[in-house]
């Protein structure tokens, strides 16, 4: 009888939902996620053990040349493998995610597809800013974390710690990790999801040397930390042999995944109410909650990969309900159109393989549907409530204009930019057909640099880009009087006032607790959240739109025709939110109220050409009366340098209009928390290297917007308006 292949095993296990684990690796940059994934693939027989974790030949999930050159993960990569635990086989669908903050959008999207994550922490560096960010991303999607303390070999070889000192270090990392869970998690999970060294939800090891330990595993195999010290006295060959026989990384961590991370049936019971705001008592709602493979189809796309050879779009995502089949006609709820699936793909290692059909509870790919975007809800027929939008932790704040080297290539550039925005939705692309100016916005300089390089090397198009442009925000500082906006035909009037949105409401929108979108009828999630944040029932009932950190309320009473114009009013509100009166920059943190209207009896006299200008003029004028102001993006960075460079860093931060928030000194290292305007941070990495002789490291902790100093307001507004070619009246 022929030996069963890994492909045969996957085929057999995709329908055993209790035996599926959808998981990810997540960590701060260079904490070892890709070497960790390599070792899991090697153990499953899907790559050579000899090269697993090797920078020269390994790193199987680095599929782009720029990842290999820069030694960092840029794109999330899907791999699947089969693992045996206590006599049963399990299908592990794993996504290896990036650690660099510029690519954190990939982490956010991966979290929608999975139910559990290994958070890797370097034993030497400990909990870092991006560790907190990835944990925040996981908990926001109700993804359960377990902890892997990596690079323990460095504690032995470099720091020469005793076993006792090493355990103290572990204890400190675990305490900090659990403190973060307590601070970030929702009430129900603050205690339940803390990790515990005794039950095995914490493991220690070295991905590069392919070993791992957990307390249950050490008890089972009668191994102690002293054995690990002896390991580093052996020759490399002896060490590999001992590791493989006694403490292979794959066995420890995949046992941990099976035991401590949920299967899709368990996970969807509590994840669905967080990511889907429809009626849980409906047939569709019950299918989602129970991960019903015979139920109505519900798939969400989390990543688009465009095959460089065939140009085909592979849409990767999670199937929450139903069974997806070759040839099936489906409905795209965001794009509002149908499409046909030509192929269904499941990963065998990193290799995609075609399957006839795949049931709910799996991470998979589909081919055949054109122009699909990450975050799309795919069903068989249109549903009233798609999945909640995937929200990124940080917004793009650095922009460049981009143009082809040869003007004849402009149509090709437009097509390539559309592809780029599909492959990486955290890149914002603005194509202006009228002016011919094309803008790309990203998380930072490195993000844009990599995209630009891929357009040249992988898409084969020569381009040039402008120096970085910073995206500002427009906001207000006080409540405005009620302002009348009259339509061009003078037959309609809209009475509007604006006021600053409360901090707690704005934070709830930013964090995703308060979902954005137009509100057609009573939305229980919005009602409950606003109620909890202190708004009364009458005010909440007036909420008609939550858009990009702004809220619109309809406070009119008894106006018969309001229902016929309200959608146009909301369109106009969104236009101003996208492009404010000062410099046509996006608006933030505003509450806009329609107080009263006077409408012409005849519908022909209150069409879009009358409503849009009137509402926009009223909001713009209200903003000016409310002290409209320009706000700039600010980043909070944690800078680590040897003590002797503390003075240089203080000078560097001061030269960039920055503020020192906190300085800590531990041993020979200083940790500086500083607040820096993004506008002054162009070239920051080079400046930091120069000031510290290459020994300084900087990590993004948080991002916010603060008012541009009054002395600079007029100059910055003029600069932006000039760049956009705006006249005085525009």
XYZ file of C-alpha atoms in Angstrom:
730
model
C 0.000 0.000 0.000
C 1.390 3.425 -0.969
C 2.516 5.625 1.912
C 0.076 8.438 2.713
C 1.482 11.808 1.603
C 1.177 15.061 3.541
C -1.290 16.205 0.853
C -3.461 13.101 1.509
C -3.401 13.834 5.242
C -4.445 17.477 4.722
C -7.300 16.329 2.428
C -8.480 13.975 5.173
C -8.192 16.534 8.000
C -9.746 19.670 6.441
C -13.233 18.441 7.340
C -12.350 17.409 10.939
C -12.952 20.816 12.503
C -12.079 19.729 16.072
C -8.625 18.766 14.771
C -7.857 22.091 13.039
C -5.796 24.913 14.573
C -5.615 28.245 12.709
C -2.660 30.090 14.212
C 0.003 32.748 13.531
C 3.433 33.782 14.708
C 3.646 37.375 15.908
C 6.474 39.338 17.505
C 8.718 42.381 17.561
C 11.141 42.587 14.618
C 14.075 40.101 14.710
C 12.631 38.037 17.562
C 12.855 34.897 15.407
C 9.437 34.164 13.866
C 10.657 33.027 10.426
C 13.350 30.659 11.778
C 10.655 29.296 14.123
C 8.319 28.636 11.132
C 11.188 26.989 9.190
C 11.665 24.441 11.959
C 7.971 23.558 11.965
C 8.080 23.026 8.187
C 11.229 20.874 8.476
C 9.607 18.682 11.120
C 6.603 18.133 8.850
C 9.015 16.968 6.143
C 8.301 20.044 4.003
C 11.851 21.433 3.930
C 15.341 20.168 4.779
C 16.211 20.051 8.493
C 19.773 21.132 7.660
C 18.798 24.534 6.259
C 15.850 25.326 8.594
C 16.453 28.691 10.294
C 19.570 29.383 8.214
C 19.818 32.948 6.868
C 21.749 31.728 3.820
C 19.502 28.884 2.622
C 16.460 28.723 4.892
C 13.704 31.230 5.709
C 11.211 29.430 3.445
C 8.474 32.021 3.915
C 10.629 34.854 2.513
C 9.202 34.755 -1.002
C 10.530 38.141 -2.189
C 14.132 39.149 -2.928
C 13.835 42.268 -0.741
C 12.986 40.096 2.307
C 16.152 38.041 1.779
C 18.264 41.176 1.215
C 16.980 43.002 4.303
C 16.654 39.851 6.471
C 13.120 40.730 7.527
C 9.602 39.537 6.773
C 7.518 42.008 4.740
C 4.534 39.868 3.694
C 2.511 37.465 5.816
C 3.002 33.907 4.478
C 0.648 30.926 4.771
C 1.897 27.417 5.575
C 0.038 24.263 6.623
C 1.273 21.029 8.189
C 0.001 17.922 9.989
C 1.013 17.229 13.622
C 0.375 14.173 15.788
C -0.509 14.697 19.467
C -1.513 11.888 21.826
C -2.296 9.505 18.994
C -4.456 11.959 16.995
C -3.546 13.995 13.909
C -4.122 17.750 13.702
C -4.042 20.159 10.763
C -2.058 23.282 11.650
C -2.724 26.282 9.357
C -0.062 28.837 10.265
C 0.560 32.411 9.080
C 4.086 33.807 9.545
C 3.662 37.581 10.012
C 6.109 40.544 9.840
C 7.600 42.169 12.949
C 8.579 45.596 11.541
C 5.986 48.225 12.453
C 5.823 49.492 8.838
C 4.258 46.142 7.877
C 1.899 45.791 10.851
C -1.105 45.963 8.482
C -0.205 42.405 7.415
C -0.436 41.325 11.069
C -3.862 42.956 11.532
C -5.275 41.199 8.465
C -3.765 37.833 9.444
C -5.477 38.061 12.854
C -8.920 37.999 11.185
C -8.129 34.565 9.676
C -6.813 32.839 12.807
C -7.920 31.893 16.331
C -4.629 31.679 18.246
C -1.120 33.116 18.060
C 2.385 32.273 19.266
C 3.821 35.556 20.549
C 7.617 35.249 20.355
C 9.730 37.300 22.750
C 13.531 37.475 22.625
C 14.974 36.233 25.952
C 17.632 38.997 25.855
C 15.535 42.001 24.714
C 12.317 41.007 26.520
C 8.940 42.672 25.849
C 9.386 45.378 23.182
C 6.990 48.040 21.764
C 5.978 45.874 18.802
C 5.297 42.931 21.183
C 2.642 45.133 22.771
C 1.299 46.154 19.346
C 0.919 42.559 18.076
C -0.725 41.538 21.353
C -3.135 44.463 20.991
C -3.891 43.381 17.395
C -4.584 39.794 18.524
C -6.791 40.679 21.489
C -8.785 43.172 19.434
C -9.854 40.241 17.189
C -10.315 37.870 20.179
C -7.341 35.773 19.104
C -5.886 33.804 22.033
C -2.124 34.238 22.684
C 0.477 31.777 24.015
C 4.083 32.762 24.759
C 7.338 31.428 23.287
C 10.522 32.870 24.823
C 13.057 32.578 22.008
C 16.853 33.017 21.666
C 17.585 31.346 25.033
C 20.923 30.255 23.485
C 22.031 33.912 23.779
C 21.482 33.860 27.572
C 23.877 30.910 27.782
C 26.500 31.815 25.153
C 26.552 35.642 25.336
C 25.280 36.628 28.795
C 26.533 33.406 30.509
C 23.588 33.373 32.939
C 23.235 30.608 35.546
C 20.082 28.402 35.327
C 18.684 30.322 38.346
C 19.324 33.760 36.784
C 17.800 32.511 33.528
C 14.624 31.415 35.316
C 14.384 34.825 36.999
C 14.582 36.453 33.585
C 11.809 34.161 32.274
C 9.652 34.993 35.299
C 10.027 38.732 34.598
C 9.067 38.326 30.880
C 6.017 36.191 31.786
C 4.872 38.741 34.420
C 5.211 41.624 31.927
C 3.366 39.623 29.255
C 0.480 38.823 31.626
C 0.351 42.447 32.781
C -0.127 43.501 29.130
C -2.978 40.972 28.732
C -4.578 42.368 31.896
C -4.295 45.936 30.573
C -5.395 45.285 26.966
C -7.841 42.332 26.975
C -11.609 42.646 27.320
C -12.923 41.999 30.824
C -13.870 38.360 30.173
C -10.364 37.417 28.954
C -8.125 39.430 31.332
C -7.552 36.439 33.626
C -8.645 33.544 31.401
C -5.998 34.199 28.731
C -2.990 34.828 30.979
C -0.166 32.395 30.254
C 1.142 29.995 32.854
C 4.485 28.241 32.891
C 3.090 25.222 34.794
C 0.293 24.348 32.347
C 2.561 24.662 29.299
C 1.092 27.821 27.729
C 4.651 29.186 27.933
C 7.590 27.509 26.171
C 11.293 28.452 25.998
C 13.835 27.661 23.349
C 16.035 28.606 20.433
C 14.483 28.629 16.963
C 17.902 28.912 15.365
C 19.110 25.739 17.180
C 15.697 24.017 16.800
C 15.040 23.168 20.468
C 12.234 24.071 22.867
C 11.075 23.149 26.366
C 7.946 23.625 28.445
C 7.358 22.461 32.018
C 4.928 19.612 31.034
C 7.383 18.503 28.314
C 10.344 18.560 30.755
C 8.371 16.416 33.190
C 7.365 13.978 30.421
C 10.947 13.614 29.105
C 12.750 14.037 32.470
C 14.859 16.940 31.125
C 16.026 20.045 33.014
C 17.657 23.371 32.105
C 21.010 21.872 33.142
C 20.726 19.534 30.117
C 20.445 22.597 27.888
C 23.717 23.992 29.289
C 25.444 20.695 28.443
C 24.002 21.042 24.923
C 26.300 24.018 24.240
C 29.359 21.991 25.255
C 28.670 19.460 22.464
C 29.787 19.585 18.843
C 27.227 20.899 16.360
C 26.459 17.379 15.038
C 25.995 15.948 18.558
C 23.816 18.909 19.520
C 21.517 18.477 16.504
C 21.152 14.756 17.226
C 20.359 15.344 20.930
C 17.842 18.089 20.139
C 16.014 16.014 17.539
C 15.719 13.053 19.932
C 14.987 14.900 23.186
C 13.556 18.423 22.717
C 12.643 19.234 19.090
C 11.027 22.669 18.785
C 8.144 21.462 16.598
C 6.951 18.863 19.129
C 6.876 21.275 22.074
C 5.220 24.221 20.286
C 2.720 22.245 18.210
C 1.706 20.259 21.323
C 1.186 23.676 22.936
C -0.935 24.836 19.961
C -3.152 21.737 20.081
C -3.576 21.851 23.867
C -3.882 25.604 24.502
C -5.246 27.177 21.312
C -8.872 26.665 20.250
C -10.286 24.789 17.280
C -12.589 26.804 14.941
C -15.797 25.437 16.514
C -14.765 26.690 19.992
C -13.273 29.969 18.728
C -16.186 31.070 16.526
C -18.607 30.989 19.469
C -16.848 34.020 20.996
C -15.071 35.537 17.957
C -18.151 35.968 15.704
C -19.958 38.469 18.010
C -16.759 40.582 17.884
C -16.249 40.581 14.092
C -19.820 40.298 12.764
C -22.575 42.644 13.967
C -25.611 40.941 12.411
C -28.480 39.080 14.091
C -26.907 36.106 15.908
C -30.342 34.445 16.142
C -30.755 34.404 12.330
C -29.943 31.277 10.289
C -26.762 32.970 8.979
C -25.754 34.063 12.511
C -26.209 30.538 13.894
C -24.195 29.046 11.005
C -21.325 31.441 11.785
C -21.401 30.775 15.537
C -21.378 26.995 15.039
C -18.847 26.956 12.134
C -21.484 24.991 10.204
C -19.880 23.370 7.147
C -23.365 22.644 5.747
C -24.562 26.215 6.406
C -24.657 29.397 4.336
C -21.312 30.369 2.811
C -19.293 33.060 4.688
C -15.678 33.746 3.641
C -13.603 36.839 4.417
C -10.554 37.726 2.325
C -7.494 38.777 4.331
C -4.760 38.902 1.676
C -4.472 39.194 -2.114
C -1.433 37.676 -3.844
C -0.895 38.407 -7.534
C 1.030 35.560 -9.175
C 3.948 37.237 -11.036
C 3.944 34.591 -13.803
C 0.255 34.179 -14.611
C -1.030 37.525 -13.247
C -3.798 35.564 -11.472
C -5.115 36.935 -8.204
C -5.071 34.454 -5.314
C -7.379 35.608 -2.544
C -6.430 34.097 0.841
C -8.832 34.206 3.767
C -10.902 32.332 6.352
C -14.047 30.320 5.733
C -16.334 30.783 8.754
C -19.378 28.882 7.451
C -20.470 26.654 4.553
C -18.306 24.764 2.063
C -16.452 26.480 -0.778
C -16.281 24.564 -4.090
C -14.655 24.833 -7.503
C -16.957 26.504 -10.046
C -19.208 28.022 -7.366
C -20.892 31.376 -8.114
C -20.506 33.755 -5.185
C -21.493 37.292 -4.182
C -19.024 40.029 -3.149
C -20.876 42.134 -0.571
C -18.433 45.080 -0.639
C -18.141 45.293 -4.430
C -21.874 44.407 -4.810
C -21.381 41.953 -7.676
C -21.083 38.250 -8.400
C -18.054 36.201 -9.406
C -17.136 32.582 -10.071
C -14.485 30.582 -8.205
C -12.194 28.754 -10.633
C -9.874 27.078 -8.127
C -9.846 26.353 -4.390
C -6.353 26.242 -2.843
C -5.028 24.819 0.433
C -1.382 25.194 1.465
C 0.786 22.075 1.837
C 3.811 23.611 3.533
C 4.341 26.812 1.540
C 3.139 25.146 -1.686
C -0.457 25.895 -2.788
C -2.394 22.785 -3.872
C -5.762 22.618 -5.625
C -8.713 20.995 -3.849
C -12.217 20.337 -5.177
C -13.894 21.721 -2.042
C -13.001 22.946 1.457
C -15.399 23.157 4.439
C -15.756 25.875 7.129
C -13.055 26.325 9.746
C -10.114 26.476 7.317
C -7.681 29.113 6.039
C -7.576 28.763 2.231
C -7.151 30.557 -1.079
C -9.518 31.075 -4.010
C -8.674 31.961 -7.611
C -10.853 33.349 -10.382
C -12.504 36.442 -8.914
C -11.021 39.653 -10.310
C -10.605 42.977 -8.492
C -11.183 41.641 -5.007
C -9.873 43.491 -1.938
C -8.747 42.364 1.519
C -11.667 42.592 3.944
C -14.283 41.526 1.341
C -17.168 39.374 2.645
C -17.962 36.593 0.160
C -21.280 34.727 0.389
C -23.594 32.878 -2.021
C -26.224 35.596 -1.986
C -26.170 39.168 -0.683
C -26.295 39.423 3.123
C -27.660 42.327 5.153
C -24.573 42.500 7.373
C -21.046 41.802 6.023
C -18.109 41.194 8.390
C -16.814 44.154 10.365
C -14.086 46.041 8.450
C -10.502 45.064 9.285
C -9.048 48.035 11.170
C -5.334 48.776 11.230
C -3.594 49.842 14.429
C -1.627 52.677 12.773
C -2.656 54.858 9.841
C -0.446 55.695 6.833
C 1.245 59.038 7.557
C 3.964 59.329 4.904
C 3.044 59.999 1.266
C 5.012 60.250 -1.983
C 3.872 61.238 -5.436
C 4.909 58.635 -8.011
C 5.223 58.867 -11.798
C 6.595 56.649 -14.587
C 9.994 57.445 -16.082
C 8.349 57.357 -19.540
C 5.040 59.276 -19.882
C 3.781 56.525 -22.251
C 3.759 54.142 -19.234
C 1.169 56.170 -17.281
C -1.713 53.685 -17.955
C 0.578 50.822 -16.839
C 1.451 52.731 -13.627
C -2.249 53.218 -12.814
C -2.798 49.453 -13.264
C 0.273 48.579 -11.142
C -0.839 50.944 -8.335
C -4.264 49.266 -8.304
C -2.504 45.900 -7.937
C -0.278 47.250 -5.141
C -3.270 48.517 -3.146
C -4.876 45.057 -3.424
C -1.725 43.223 -2.344
C -1.096 45.602 0.570
C -4.255 47.453 1.725
C -2.259 49.421 4.313
C -0.761 51.280 1.323
C -3.237 53.981 0.338
C -3.222 54.847 -3.370
C -4.783 58.044 -4.737
C -5.048 58.214 -8.533
C -6.028 61.653 -9.804
C -7.101 61.211 -13.429
C -7.553 65.014 -13.863
C -4.163 66.282 -12.636
C -2.270 63.071 -13.481
C -0.788 63.116 -9.942
C -0.630 59.690 -8.284
C 0.044 59.418 -4.558
C 1.066 56.437 -2.427
C 0.813 56.645 1.380
C 2.431 54.177 3.759
C 3.315 53.531 7.388
C 6.850 54.900 7.050
C 9.822 55.504 4.764
C 10.812 51.803 4.646
C 7.274 50.774 3.688
C 7.258 53.134 0.687
C 10.841 52.247 -0.234
C 9.968 48.528 -0.464
C 6.804 49.201 -2.514
C 8.756 51.449 -4.900
C 11.479 48.793 -5.281
C 8.892 46.061 -6.004
C 7.216 48.190 -8.688
C 10.617 48.496 -10.409
C 11.980 44.946 -9.895
C 8.866 42.741 -9.801
C 6.378 44.695 -11.919
C 9.074 45.784 -14.398
C 8.104 49.477 -14.446
C 10.598 52.353 -14.118
C 9.253 55.033 -11.751
C 10.454 58.115 -9.885
C 9.014 59.425 -6.617
C 8.923 62.792 -4.872
C 10.449 63.442 -1.453
C 8.080 62.243 1.328
C 4.920 64.297 1.958
C 3.271 64.238 5.403
C -0.513 63.740 5.676
C -2.042 66.183 8.172
C -5.536 66.308 9.702
C -7.993 69.170 10.096
C -10.001 69.561 13.267
C -11.787 72.123 15.443
C -11.251 73.503 18.928
C -14.708 74.664 20.048
C -18.429 74.484 19.230
C -19.603 76.572 16.287
C -22.813 78.618 16.022
C -25.540 77.194 13.739
C -24.618 78.042 10.140
C -27.021 78.111 7.188
C -25.943 76.541 3.900
C -28.137 77.540 0.947
C -28.442 75.577 -2.270
C -27.361 77.281 -5.545
C -31.046 77.660 -6.572
C -31.801 79.303 -3.159
C -34.777 76.919 -2.574
C -33.159 74.714 0.127
C -31.405 75.554 3.384
C -29.423 73.293 5.738
C -28.668 74.492 9.278
C -25.528 72.854 10.664
C -23.253 73.140 13.680
C -19.995 71.352 14.488
C -18.291 70.637 17.816
C -15.286 68.583 18.950
C -16.077 64.887 19.475
C -15.509 63.619 23.021
C -12.135 61.909 23.568
C -13.643 58.612 24.760
C -15.942 58.372 21.687
C -13.052 59.144 19.315
C -10.838 56.518 20.995
C -13.647 53.921 20.721
C -13.922 54.589 16.949
C -10.137 54.371 16.547
C -9.931 51.094 18.460
C -12.802 49.574 16.473
C -15.087 49.143 19.525
C -17.460 51.604 17.851
C -17.917 50.374 14.257
C -17.842 52.891 11.408
C -20.492 53.103 8.681
C -23.907 54.592 7.914
C -26.700 53.611 10.252
C -29.912 52.696 8.443
C -31.845 51.327 11.432
C -31.142 50.741 15.107
C -27.689 49.188 15.408
C -27.519 47.480 18.823
C -23.693 47.429 18.967
C -23.500 51.196 18.291
C -26.386 51.906 20.690
C -24.860 49.874 23.543
C -21.351 51.290 23.089
C -22.447 54.963 22.887
C -24.727 54.377 25.855
C -21.831 52.909 27.846
C -19.724 55.959 26.869
C -22.299 58.351 28.297
C -24.602 59.426 25.435
C -28.372 59.414 26.073
C -30.862 57.425 23.978
C -32.229 60.460 22.067
C -28.756 61.573 20.956
C -27.809 58.015 19.922
C -30.993 57.688 17.829
C -29.898 60.796 15.877
C -26.563 59.200 14.828
C -26.646 58.589 11.084
C -22.990 58.099 10.124
C -19.670 57.284 11.787
C -16.925 58.075 9.299
C -13.130 58.221 9.727
C -13.255 59.345 13.355
C -16.177 61.791 12.840
C -19.895 61.441 13.675
C -22.932 62.922 11.906
C -26.254 63.465 13.740
C -29.634 64.300 12.235
C -31.462 66.451 14.823
C -34.238 67.637 12.504
C -37.833 67.168 13.619
C -40.964 66.679 11.502
C -39.382 67.353 8.093
C -41.344 65.211 5.617
C -38.742 65.038 2.859
C -35.628 64.449 5.016
C -35.607 60.728 4.134
C -35.240 61.609 0.442
C -32.158 63.804 0.937
C -30.388 62.296 3.973
C -28.102 60.020 1.890
C -26.971 63.051 -0.155
C -26.389 65.012 3.074
C -24.200 62.142 4.358
C -22.311 62.050 1.038
C -21.532 65.759 1.448
C -20.486 65.244 5.094
C -18.075 62.465 4.005
C -16.671 64.709 1.248
C -15.747 67.354 3.841
C -14.409 64.661 6.218
C -12.091 63.548 3.385
C -11.059 67.071 2.435
C -11.386 69.905 4.966
C -11.584 73.687 4.369
C -8.050 74.693 5.415
C -5.848 72.635 3.101
C -8.078 69.846 1.761
C -6.622 67.400 4.325
C -8.835 64.740 6.036
C -10.848 65.869 9.088
C -10.825 64.180 12.485
C -12.669 64.141 15.802
C -15.738 66.176 14.782
C -19.390 65.889 15.714
C -21.480 67.414 12.905
C -25.191 68.032 13.622
C -27.928 68.844 11.106
C -30.184 71.028 13.282
C -32.886 71.998 10.779
C -33.674 72.023 7.043
C -35.917 73.942 4.664
C -36.586 71.859 1.554
C -38.401 72.639 -1.710
C -41.645 70.661 -2.156
C -40.638 69.490 -5.626
C -37.957 66.719 -5.692
C -36.510 68.085 -8.946
C -35.328 71.200 -7.049
C -33.503 69.257 -4.300
C -31.201 66.931 -6.231
C -27.459 66.310 -5.651
C -26.451 69.514 -7.502
C -28.386 71.515 -4.857
C -27.736 69.440 -1.711
C -23.982 68.785 -1.994
C -22.773 72.420 -2.307
C -25.184 73.647 0.406
C -24.187 71.039 3.015
C -20.476 71.271 2.236
C -20.539 75.073 2.484
C -22.387 74.910 5.838
C -19.910 72.391 7.342
C -16.858 74.271 6.020
C -18.126 77.596 7.380
C -19.056 75.993 10.748
C -15.523 74.576 11.016
C -13.996 78.008 10.419
C -16.228 79.499 13.157
C -15.142 76.620 15.466
C -11.463 77.639 15.136
C -10.503 75.073 12.500
C -6.904 74.036 12.988
C -4.296 71.798 11.375
C -3.133 68.724 13.320
C 0.102 66.869 12.545
C 0.968 63.188 13.031
C 3.148 62.575 16.080
C 4.975 59.342 16.846
C 6.112 58.165 20.258
C 9.360 56.213 19.946
C 11.323 54.119 22.415
C 15.021 54.745 21.729
C 17.642 52.389 23.208
C 21.277 53.530 23.260
C 24.442 52.948 25.293
C 24.582 55.500 28.146
C 27.408 57.517 26.576
C 25.091 58.615 23.740
C 22.327 59.987 25.989
C 23.435 63.606 25.406
C 23.510 63.090 21.618
C 19.965 61.663 21.649
C 18.684 64.587 23.759
C 20.154 66.982 21.167
C 18.780 64.961 18.228
C 15.233 64.860 19.679
C 15.381 68.615 20.414
C 16.528 69.379 16.859
C 13.395 67.663 15.527
C 10.844 69.633 17.613
C 10.622 66.519 19.792
C 9.913 66.155 23.508
C 11.515 63.739 25.954
C 8.810 61.915 27.898
C 10.833 59.513 30.027
C 14.455 58.389 30.485
C 15.388 55.085 32.151
C 18.906 53.766 32.694
C 19.501 50.084 33.297
C 23.126 48.977 33.456
C 24.985 50.398 30.469
C 21.816 50.996 28.380
C 19.573 54.080 28.373
C 15.915 53.878 27.287
C 14.431 57.164 26.096
C 10.757 57.624 25.325
C 10.318 60.612 23.021
C 7.477 62.317 21.160
C 8.431 63.364 17.611
C 6.509 65.107 14.794
C 6.514 62.833 11.695
C 7.234 65.923 9.522
C 10.657 66.178 11.216
C 11.418 62.439 11.066
C 12.324 62.062 7.401
C 15.749 60.388 7.454
C 15.350 59.527 11.165
C 17.054 56.085 10.863
C 20.193 57.618 9.320
C 20.265 60.481 11.842
C 19.961 58.011 14.725
C 22.754 55.831 13.316
C 25.032 58.872 12.897
C 24.334 60.184 16.412
C 25.015 56.802 18.062
C 27.753 55.330 15.822
C 25.197 52.778 14.602
C 24.374 51.525 18.119
C 20.978 53.179 18.638
C 17.687 51.330 18.091
C 14.307 53.038 17.779
C 10.834 51.413 17.960
C 7.424 52.980 17.360
C 5.235 52.779 20.491
C 2.223 54.883 19.513
C 0.911 57.348 16.972
C -1.416 60.317 17.522
C -2.284 63.735 16.077
C -1.539 67.034 17.837
C -2.175 70.628 16.802
C 0.568 72.178 14.674
C 2.170 75.014 16.749
C 0.384 78.315 16.022
C 3.627 79.896 14.809
C 3.827 77.285 12.012
C 0.115 76.906 11.096
C -0.100 79.504 8.308
C 3.186 78.428 6.726
C 2.272 74.691 6.714
C -1.229 75.380 5.308
C 0.247 77.546 2.536
C 2.818 74.866 1.689
C 0.147 72.153 1.393
C -2.190 74.364 -0.668
C 0.636 75.340 -3.023
C 1.608 71.681 -3.473
C -2.000 70.816 -4.328
C -2.348 73.791 -6.661
C -5.342 75.187 -4.732
C -6.533 78.728 -5.419
C -7.818 81.004 -2.658
C -11.459 79.996 -3.224
C -10.903 76.253 -3.482
